[in-house]
Structure formats: C-alpha cells, structure tokens
Amino acid sequence: MAANKKSAKKYRPRARINPLLVVSSNTSPLAQAEKDGVSIAMHNAMYHMVRGEGTKEFWDVVTGSLNLAVILDEQVFMKSHYTQLDLAMQAHCSCGMRFKTGGKFGYTGKELQAVNDAIAIHEAQLDNLTFKELQYALAETRKRLVNRNYKYSVFTREERLQSHAK
C-alpha cells in the first residue's frame, strides 16, 4: 500500500497579488524621478549636440525621445501636436544627414527651434501620462524600430546595430 501513496510536500501558500494595487499603479501618474531621468537624458544630449560635441549616442537619445513623443501624440493625445512634431523629426533628420555627409552634427536656427519645441511638448506629455500609457508607447516604439516603420530614418538598420554593439 505504501508504494501507491504520494509523498507529502510541505505546504507553501502562493503569493497574493492585490489587484487594487496593480490597477492603481498602472493608472497613477509617472513618478517625478522617472520624469526627471528622461528629461535629464534629453537635455544632456541636446546640450552636447548644440555645442558641437554630439555623438551618434546623443543623436540616438534625441531620436528616441522624438519617436516616443510622436507615438504618444498618436496614441494618447489624439495628434494634437502632430505638425510640430513632424517638423522636429524633419529637422533632426537633416541634422543626421549633415553627420553622414560632413562628419558633424549640427542644427540650423529653425531646426534647433523645432527640436526644442518638440522636447517641450514631450515633457508636457510626460506630465500628463500614466504608467500604463507609457508602457504601451514604449512597446510600440520598439515594434516600429524593429520593423523599420519610421517616417524619417537617416541611418540604415545595419548602422544602428553597429552603433549599439559598441
């Protein structure tokens, strides 16, 4: 009879997840530390780009911020700033083309104004955003990056992969 009986295991209760905490964390606004981290990275990259010390990594930070701003504008804010963000993307693309042809990043006055306006829009978006909306937008950004589904693209997929491999 003992051969048919299963051995007794120690009872381990499952961890309980409070669904109210999960829902409130997804619908709560972003923490100030998260907003500050994004803002510092954007402004640091723009600082170096404007001073002529821009690198591909700084250009990528600004590109990521602008792409995220466009996706947030499409998904959350119902294209309220689409034309301004589109101008900023064109301006940033021109800056990338200057790097490909001349070896240095640089903005003209109008381009710099357009990109600065887009960064201000992006910071305002972050102030009015929930954690869940940001997660959806980041997932969409990654999906578009993998599928090369961006409107403005200066660097080829191979060039992007090489710069991230370093």
Backbone as a ProteinNet text record, in pm:
[ID]
protein_1_A
[PRIMARY]
MAANKKSAKKYRPRARINPLLVVSSNTSPLAQAEKDGVSIAMHNAMYHMVRGEGTKEFWDVVTGSLNLAVILDEQVFMKSHYTQLDLAMQAHCSCGMRFKTGGKFGYTGKELQAVNDAIAIHEAQLDNLTFKELQYALAETRKRLVNRNYKYSVFTREERLQSHAK
[TERTIARY]
80	0	84.6	197.9	281	335.7	346.5	401.4	306.9	179.2	82.6	63.5	106.1	79.7	186	141.1	233	299.7	422.1	488.6	431.1	422.3	364.6	466.3	420.4	506.7	472.8	570	547.3	451.5	356.9	260.2	327.3	318.3	371.6	259.8	208.7	99.5	150.2	65.1	100.6	102.9	184.5	187.5	56.4	2.7	-122.9	-92.8	-157.9	-142.4	-268.2	-248.5	-361.3	-398.1	-513.6	-547.6	-566.3	-605	-620.8	-487.4	-382.6	-250.3	-201.4	-229.4	-187	-258.7	-388.4	-466.2	-423.5	-405	-367.4	-227.4	-136.3	-1.1	-0.9	-90.6	-96.8	-165.2	-256.2	-328.9	-274.9	-174.5	-118.4	-22.9	-7.3	86.8	230.2	316.1	456	518.8	610.1	681	773.8	798.2	882.1	1024	1073.5	1208.7	1217.4	1111.9	1111.7	1110.6	1028.8	1023.6	1157.6	1217.5	1345.2	1454.9	1455.4	1556.4	1548.1	1425.8	1406.9	1447.1	1406.3	1437	1587.4	1654.9	1799.2	1871.3	1831	1894.8	1872.4	1748.8	1718.9	1799.3	1798.5	1866	2018.1	2071	2215	2254.4	2175	2204.6	2194.9	2091.2	2076.5	2188.9	2231.3	2341.8	2466.6	2499.5	2619.6	2601.8	2481.1	2456.8	2471.3	2419.2	2423.2	2565.3	2643.3	2781.1	2877.3	2828.6	2915.3	2989.1	2952.8	3017.7	2930.4	2832	2736.6	2799.7	2754.8	2797.5	2673.5	2694.4	2582.5	2492.4	2550.7	2471.4	2379.1	2429.7	2345.9	2235.5	2272.2	2173.1	2063	2101.7	2004.2	1910.6	1962.3	1878.3	1770.9	1811.4	1714	1615.9	1664.5	1577	1473.8	1518.6	1426	1321.1	1362	1267.1	1164.2	1210.5	1117	1023	1075.1	990.5	884.2	925.2	830.5	725.8	766.4	671.9	569.3	613.9	521.7	421.4	468.8	380.1	281.6	328.3	236.3	132.6	174.7	81.1	-24.8	16.2	-79	-173.6	-119.8	-198.8	-277	-219	-279.1	-340.8	-270	-311.1	-379.6	-422.5	-504.1	-447.3	-319.5	-248.3	-267.6	-260.3	-280	-158.7	-40.5	82	153.1	79.2	140.5	229.1	184.2	262.7	393.3	388.7	511.5	610.7	561.2	650	705	625.3	671.1	783.4	768.8	875.5	1003.4	988.2	1105.6	1174.1	1096.4	1155.8	1230.9	1174.5	1243.8	1373.8	1368.2	1487	1594.8	1553.7	1650.5	1708.5	1627.3	1674.8	1779.7	1757.2	1855.4	1987.6	1978.1	2099.1	2175.3	2103.3	2167.4	2229.5	2162.9	2219.3	2348.7	2354.6	2478.9	2592.4	2560.7	2662.3	2710.4	2617.6	2656.2	2742.1	2713.4	2790.4	2914.9	2904.6	3017.5	3088.8	3032.5	3100.6	3069.6	2983.9	2948.2	2798.7	2746.1	2605.6	2592.2	2483.2	2458.1	2318.2	2258.2	2124.9	2135.3	2046.1	2030.3	1939.5	1919.5	1837.8	1694.7	1631.2	1492.5	1482.6	1579.6	1578.2	1591.3	1681.3	1700.4	1573.2	1506.9	1382	1274.5	1265.9	1165.8	1191.8	1318.6	1351.4	1328	1363.8	1338.8	1189.9	1108.8	963.5	911.3	964.1	920.7	960.5	1076.8	1118.9	1029.1	990.4	897	761.9	716.8	591.4	604.3	717.5	738.7	738.9	798.4	798	656.3	577.3	438	359.4	391.2	326.3	356.8	482.4	521.7	451.1	419.6	347.9	204.2	145.7	5.3	-10.1	78.9	84.4	76.1	11.2	10.8	116.9	147.4	249.4	208.6	82.4	33.8	44.3	9.3	19.3	163.9	255.1	397.1	445.3	400.3	441	392.9	268.6	217.3	296.9	327.4	401.7	543.6	608.2	743	741.1	639.4	627.4	607.4	526.5	504.4	632.4	709	836	930.8	942.1	1029.1	982.3	850.4	795.9	827.1	810.5	839.4	988.7	1071.4	1215.7	1258.4	1203.6	1238.4	1188.6	1068	1009.5	1052.3	1134.7	1181.4	1062.7	967.9	843.5	839.3	952.9	954.7	951.1	893.1	878.8	1014.1	1094.4	1224.5	1332.2	1417.7	1526.2	1651.4	1754.4	1879.8	1973.8	1987.1	2082	2012.3	2083.2	2027.8	2023.1	1953.6	1942.4	2080.7	2165.8	2299.8	2382.4	2370.8	2443.8	2395.1	2263.8	2209.6	2259.4	2260.3	2305	2452.3	2533.8	2676.5	2701.9	2626.8	2649.6	2605.1	2502.1	2457.4	2545.4	2620.2	2708.1	2835.8	2871.6	2995.9	2988.4
-119.8	0	126.6	123.8	243.1	285.2	194.8	227	314.6	307.2	385.9	526.9	551.7	678.8	782.6	904.1	1012.8	1062.4	1111.3	1167.9	1305.9	1336.6	1464.6	1575.7	1687.3	1802.3	1907.3	1989.9	2097.9	2199.4	2246.9	2343.8	2480	2535.6	2669.8	2752.2	2846.9	2927.8	3016.4	3041.2	3127.9	3272.7	3348.4	3491.3	3552.7	3639.4	3704.4	3839	3863.6	3990.5	4071.7	4190.6	4278.4	4346.2	4312.9	4370.5	4521.7	4575.1	4720.6	4792	4731.8	4792.9	4788.1	4679.7	4667.2	4770.8	4783.8	4879.2	5022.1	5052.2	5189.8	5223.7	5125.3	5156	5180.7	5115.4	5136.3	5266.8	5312.2	5434.5	5555.3	5536.2	5650.2	5726.4	5856.1	5932.6	5885.5	5920.8	5881.9	5948.7	5877.9	5934.5	6046.4	6141	6255.3	6210	6106.9	6058.2	6003.4	5935.2	5881.7	5995	6097.8	6212.1	6285.2	6300.3	6371.3	6296.5	6164.1	6085.4	6102.3	6101.7	6119.2	6260.4	6359.6	6499.2	6525.9	6472.1	6494.3	6433	6313	6248	6328.9	6378	6456.2	6585.7	6656.9	6786.3	6772	6666.3	6641.1	6614.3	6533.5	6504.8	6631	6710.1	6834.3	6932.5	6939	7027.5	6994.4	6867.8	6827.3	6844.3	6820	6836.2	6982.6	7073.3	7215.7	7270.6	7220.4	7268.1	7210.3	7121.9	7063.1	6940.3	6890.7	6772.7	6648.3	6657.3	6548.4	6422.4	6310.8	6180.2	6105.4	5988.7	5906.5	5867.5	5844.6	5806	5920.2	6043.6	6157.7	6177.3	6158.5	6170.6	6066.3	5944.2	5837.4	5869.8	5935.2	5973	6071.7	6171.8	6270.1	6203.1	6113.5	6041	5958.5	5888.2	5808.4	5894.2	6008.9	6098.8	6152	6190	6240.7	6131.1	6010.2	5899.1	5867.5	5868.2	5842.6	5953.4	6077	6189	6174.5	6131.6	6113	6002.1	5892	5780.2	5817.6	5887.8	5933.7	6029.2	6114.6	6208.2	6132.8	6026.4	5947.4	5867.7	5800.4	5705.9	5769.7	5868.2	5920.6	6058.1	6144.7	6284.5	6321.2	6224.1	6239.4	6340	6327.8	6406.7	6557.8	6602.5	6744.9	6828.4	6767.9	6841.4	6775.2	6711.7	6630.8	6714.3	6832	6911.9	6959.9	7000.4	7045.6	6931.4	6815.6	6700.1	6653.4	6663.5	6626	6719.1	6849.8	6944.7	6914	6877.7	6843.9	6718.3	6620.8	6498.9	6529	6614.6	6654.3	6726.9	6816.9	6892.4	6800	6705.6	6612.8	6520.9	6485.8	6405.3	6483.1	6612.5	6696	6700.4	6705.8	6704.6	6573.5	6462.6	6332.9	6322.1	6381.4	6380.7	6461.6	6571.8	6650.2	6566.6	6483.9	6397.5	6294.7	6239.1	6138	6197.5	6322.8	6382.4	6454.8	6523.4	6605.4	6557.1	6460.7	6407.9	6479.9	6582.4	6654.3	6678.4	6667.4	6700.2	6850.1	6905.6	7048.1	7083.8	7178.1	7227	7369	7404.7	7545.5	7606.8	7737.2	7803.6	7753.2	7741.6	7694	7548.3	7467.5	7327.7	7313.1	7391.1	7385.7	7428.8	7531.4	7576.6	7468.5	7400.8	7294.5	7178.3	7139.4	7028.5	7069.1	7191	7237.4	7241.7	7285	7284.8	7142.6	7048.4	6909.1	6851.8	6888.2	6839.6	6898.9	7024.2	7085.1	7013.7	6978.3	6903.5	6767.4	6701.4	6569.3	6576.5	6680.1	6694.8	6719.6	6796.5	6817.2	6686.4	6604.1	6474	6387.7	6388	6307.1	6352.3	6481.1	6531.5	6481.3	6452.3	6411.6	6266.9	6180.9	6044.7	5947	5833.4	5728.3	5624.6	5542.5	5439.7	5342.4	5305.6	5210	5267.3	5393.8	5457.5	5463.6	5489.9	5492.7	5354.1	5249.3	5113.6	5075.8	5111.6	5084.9	5161.8	5285.6	5367.1	5313.9	5271.6	5215	5085.1	5003.4	4878.9	4909.7	5009.4	5048	5104.8	5180.2	5234.9	5121.9	5022.4	4908.1	4833.9	4816.3	4744.4	4818.7	4948.7	5026.5	5027.7	5027.8	5026.6	4895.5	4785.6	4655.1	4642.4	4691.4	4679.9	4791.4	4882.7	4997.1	5073.1	5102.2	5164.3	5312	5379.6	5521.1	5603.4	5719.5	5806.6	5863.4	5904	5963	5871.8	5825.4	5738.7	5777.2	5810.2	5851.3	5733.3	5660.5	5551.4	5421	5335.3	5205.5	5117.4	5006.2	4914.7	4862.8	4835.6	4784.5	4889.3	5015.1	5122.3	5138.6	5124.5	5134.3	5018.8	4897.7	4781.5	4790.3	4842.7	4857.8	4957.8	5067.7	5168.4	5117.7	5029.9	4977	4861.6	4800	4689.3	4738	4864.2	4917.8	4932.2
0	0	0	56	66.1	-69.2	-164.2	-295.3	-377.4	-355.8	-431.3	-377.4	-260.1	-194.5	-232.7	-266.8	-298.3	-170.9	-186.6	-69.1	-40.2	83.5	124.8	104.2	45.9	26.5	130.6	158.3	253.2	189.9	266.9	217.3	202.8	82.4	54.8	-5.6	67.8	10.9	-101.6	-200	-311.9	-266.8	-335.4	-306.2	-353.1	-273.2	-309.5	-372.7	-483.4	-553.9	-528.3	-480.3	-456	-587.3	-646.6	-776.8	-771.9	-658.9	-648.7	-661.6	-606.4	-619.8	-763.4	-833.3	-972.7	-1058.6	-1040.9	-1119.2	-1087.2	-959.5	-924.7	-971.8	-975.6	-1024	-1173.7	-1248.5	-1392.3	-1429.9	-1346.6	-1378.1	-1303.9	-1221.9	-1149.8	-1241	-1216.8	-1299.2	-1276.9	-1368.6	-1355.8	-1234.2	-1171.4	-1057.4	-1105.7	-1018.3	-1054.4	-1090.6	-1024.5	-1054.6	-1196	-1241.6	-1378.9	-1480.6	-1454.1	-1545.6	-1548.3	-1430.1	-1422.8	-1496.9	-1488.4	-1558.5	-1708.7	-1761	-1905.3	-1946.2	-1868.3	-1901.2	-1898.4	-1798.8	-1787.9	-1907.2	-1946.6	-2061.5	-2189	-2210.1	-2330.8	-2332.5	-2220.6	-2217.4	-2224.6	-2165.4	-2175.1	-2320.3	-2389.2	-2529.3	-2614.5	-2593.5	-2670.6	-2640	-2515.1	-2477	-2557.7	-2565.1	-2639.5	-2789.6	-2839	-2982.6	-3023.9	-2943.8	-2978.1	-2968.6	-2875.4	-2858.4	-2961.9	-3046.9	-3148.4	-3099.6	-2982.3	-2924.6	-2940.5	-3029.1	-3044.5	-3100.3	-3047.7	-3097.6	-3145.8	-3203.4	-3250.5	-3133.1	-3015.9	-2899.5	-2856.1	-2856.1	-2820.9	-2925.4	-3051.3	-3157.6	-3138.3	-3097.6	-3073.7	-2957.4	-2853.8	-2740	-2784	-2861.4	-2910.8	-3005.7	-3090.3	-3182.6	-3106.7	-3004.5	-2924.5	-2856.1	-2805.3	-2739.9	-2838.7	-2957.5	-3057.8	-3107.2	-3126.5	-3169.8	-3064.6	-2937.9	-2830.1	-2823.1	-2844.4	-2843.3	-2955.1	-3072.5	-3185.2	-3154.3	-3099.4	-3069.1	-2958.4	-2857.3	-2752.6	-2809.3	-2901.1	-2962.7	-3043.6	-3112.4	-3190.9	-3101.9	-3000.8	-2923	-2809.5	-2743.5	-2621.4	-2642.1	-2711.7	-2718.6	-2849.8	-2925.9	-3046.5	-3146.5	-3172.3	-3274.5	-3256.3	-3132.3	-3106.1	-3145.9	-3151.8	-3188	-3304.9	-3390.7	-3496.4	-3589	-3631.2	-3726.1	-3664.1	-3537.6	-3472.2	-3455.6	-3417.4	-3400.8	-3535.3	-3640	-3773	-3819.6	-3794.6	-3828.2	-3751.3	-3624.1	-3542.7	-3594.8	-3638.2	-3693.3	-3823.1	-3907.1	-4029.7	-3996.4	-3898.2	-3859.6	-3803.9	-3722.2	-3664.3	-3771.6	-3868.7	-3980.9	-4061	-4081.3	-4152.3	-4077.4	-3944.7	-3862.3	-3881.5	-3886.3	-3909.2	-4047.1	-4146.8	-4282	-4288	-4212.9	-4208.1	-4148.9	-4052.3	-3993.5	-4095.2	-4171.9	-4270.5	-4381.3	-4417.7	-4526.9	-4478.3	-4364.9	-4320.4	-4196.8	-4125.2	-4008.3	-3878.7	-3881	-3758.3	-3753.9	-3630.9	-3610.8	-3595	-3644.3	-3626.8	-3673.3	-3602.4	-3636.9	-3690	-3780.4	-3815.2	-3708.9	-3716.1	-3614.6	-3611.5	-3728	-3734.9	-3690	-3727.5	-3688.2	-3536.8	-3479.2	-3335	-3262.3	-3312.4	-3251	-3259.3	-3372.7	-3389.6	-3294.3	-3279.5	-3190.2	-3044.3	-3008.5	-2871.3	-2840.1	-2936.8	-2917.4	-2897.3	-2973.6	-2960.5	-2824.9	-2775.9	-2643.8	-2535.2	-2549.9	-2454.2	-2458.6	-2578	-2592.1	-2524.1	-2544.1	-2485.3	-2332.6	-2276.9	-2131.3	-2079.4	-2154	-2114.4	-2124.1	-2224.2	-2236.1	-2114.1	-2071.2	-1956.2	-1829.2	-1819.1	-1701.8	-1697.5	-1811.6	-1820.4	-1863.6	-1821.1	-1869.6	-1754	-1776.4	-1675.7	-1710.6	-1614.1	-1632.3	-1742.6	-1746.1	-1845.5	-1986.6	-2003.7	-2134.7	-2181.6	-2088.5	-2124.1	-2166.2	-2097.3	-2133.4	-2273.5	-2305.8	-2440.4	-2546	-2517.5	-2613.9	-2633.3	-2526.8	-2539.4	-2619.4	-2597.7	-2675.1	-2823.5	-2853.3	-2992.9	-3054.3	-2975.5	-3024.4	-3062.2	-2974.8	-3003.9	-3128.5	-3139.7	-3255.3	-3385	-3386	-3506.6	-3537.2	-3434.2	-3455.7	-3520.5	-3473.4	-3529.5	-3672.6	-3698.4	-3831.9	-3926.1	-3878.2	-3958	-4016.5	-3931.1	-3974.3	-3933.2	-3936	-3903.3	-4030.4	-4021.1	-4136.8	-4179	-4080.7	-4109.2	-4053.1	-4139.7	-4097.4	-4175	-4100.8	-4163.8	-4174	-4065.6	-4059.8	-4096.1	-4165.6	-4201.5	-4077.6	-4089	-3975.8	-3934.4	-4030.6	-4001.2	-3926.4	-3966.8	-3897.6	-3754.2	-3733.2	-3597.2	-3512.8	-3568.9	-3494.4	-3460.2	-3551.6	-3524.6	-3413	-3411	-3308	-3170.8	-3165.9	-3038.2	-2991	-3081.5	-3044.7	-2976.2	-2998.5	-2940.9	-2792.7
[MASK]
++++++++++++++++++++++++++++++++++++++++++++++++++++++++++++++++++++++++++++++++++++++++++++++++++++++++++++++++++++++++++++++++++++++++++++++++++++++++++++++++++++++

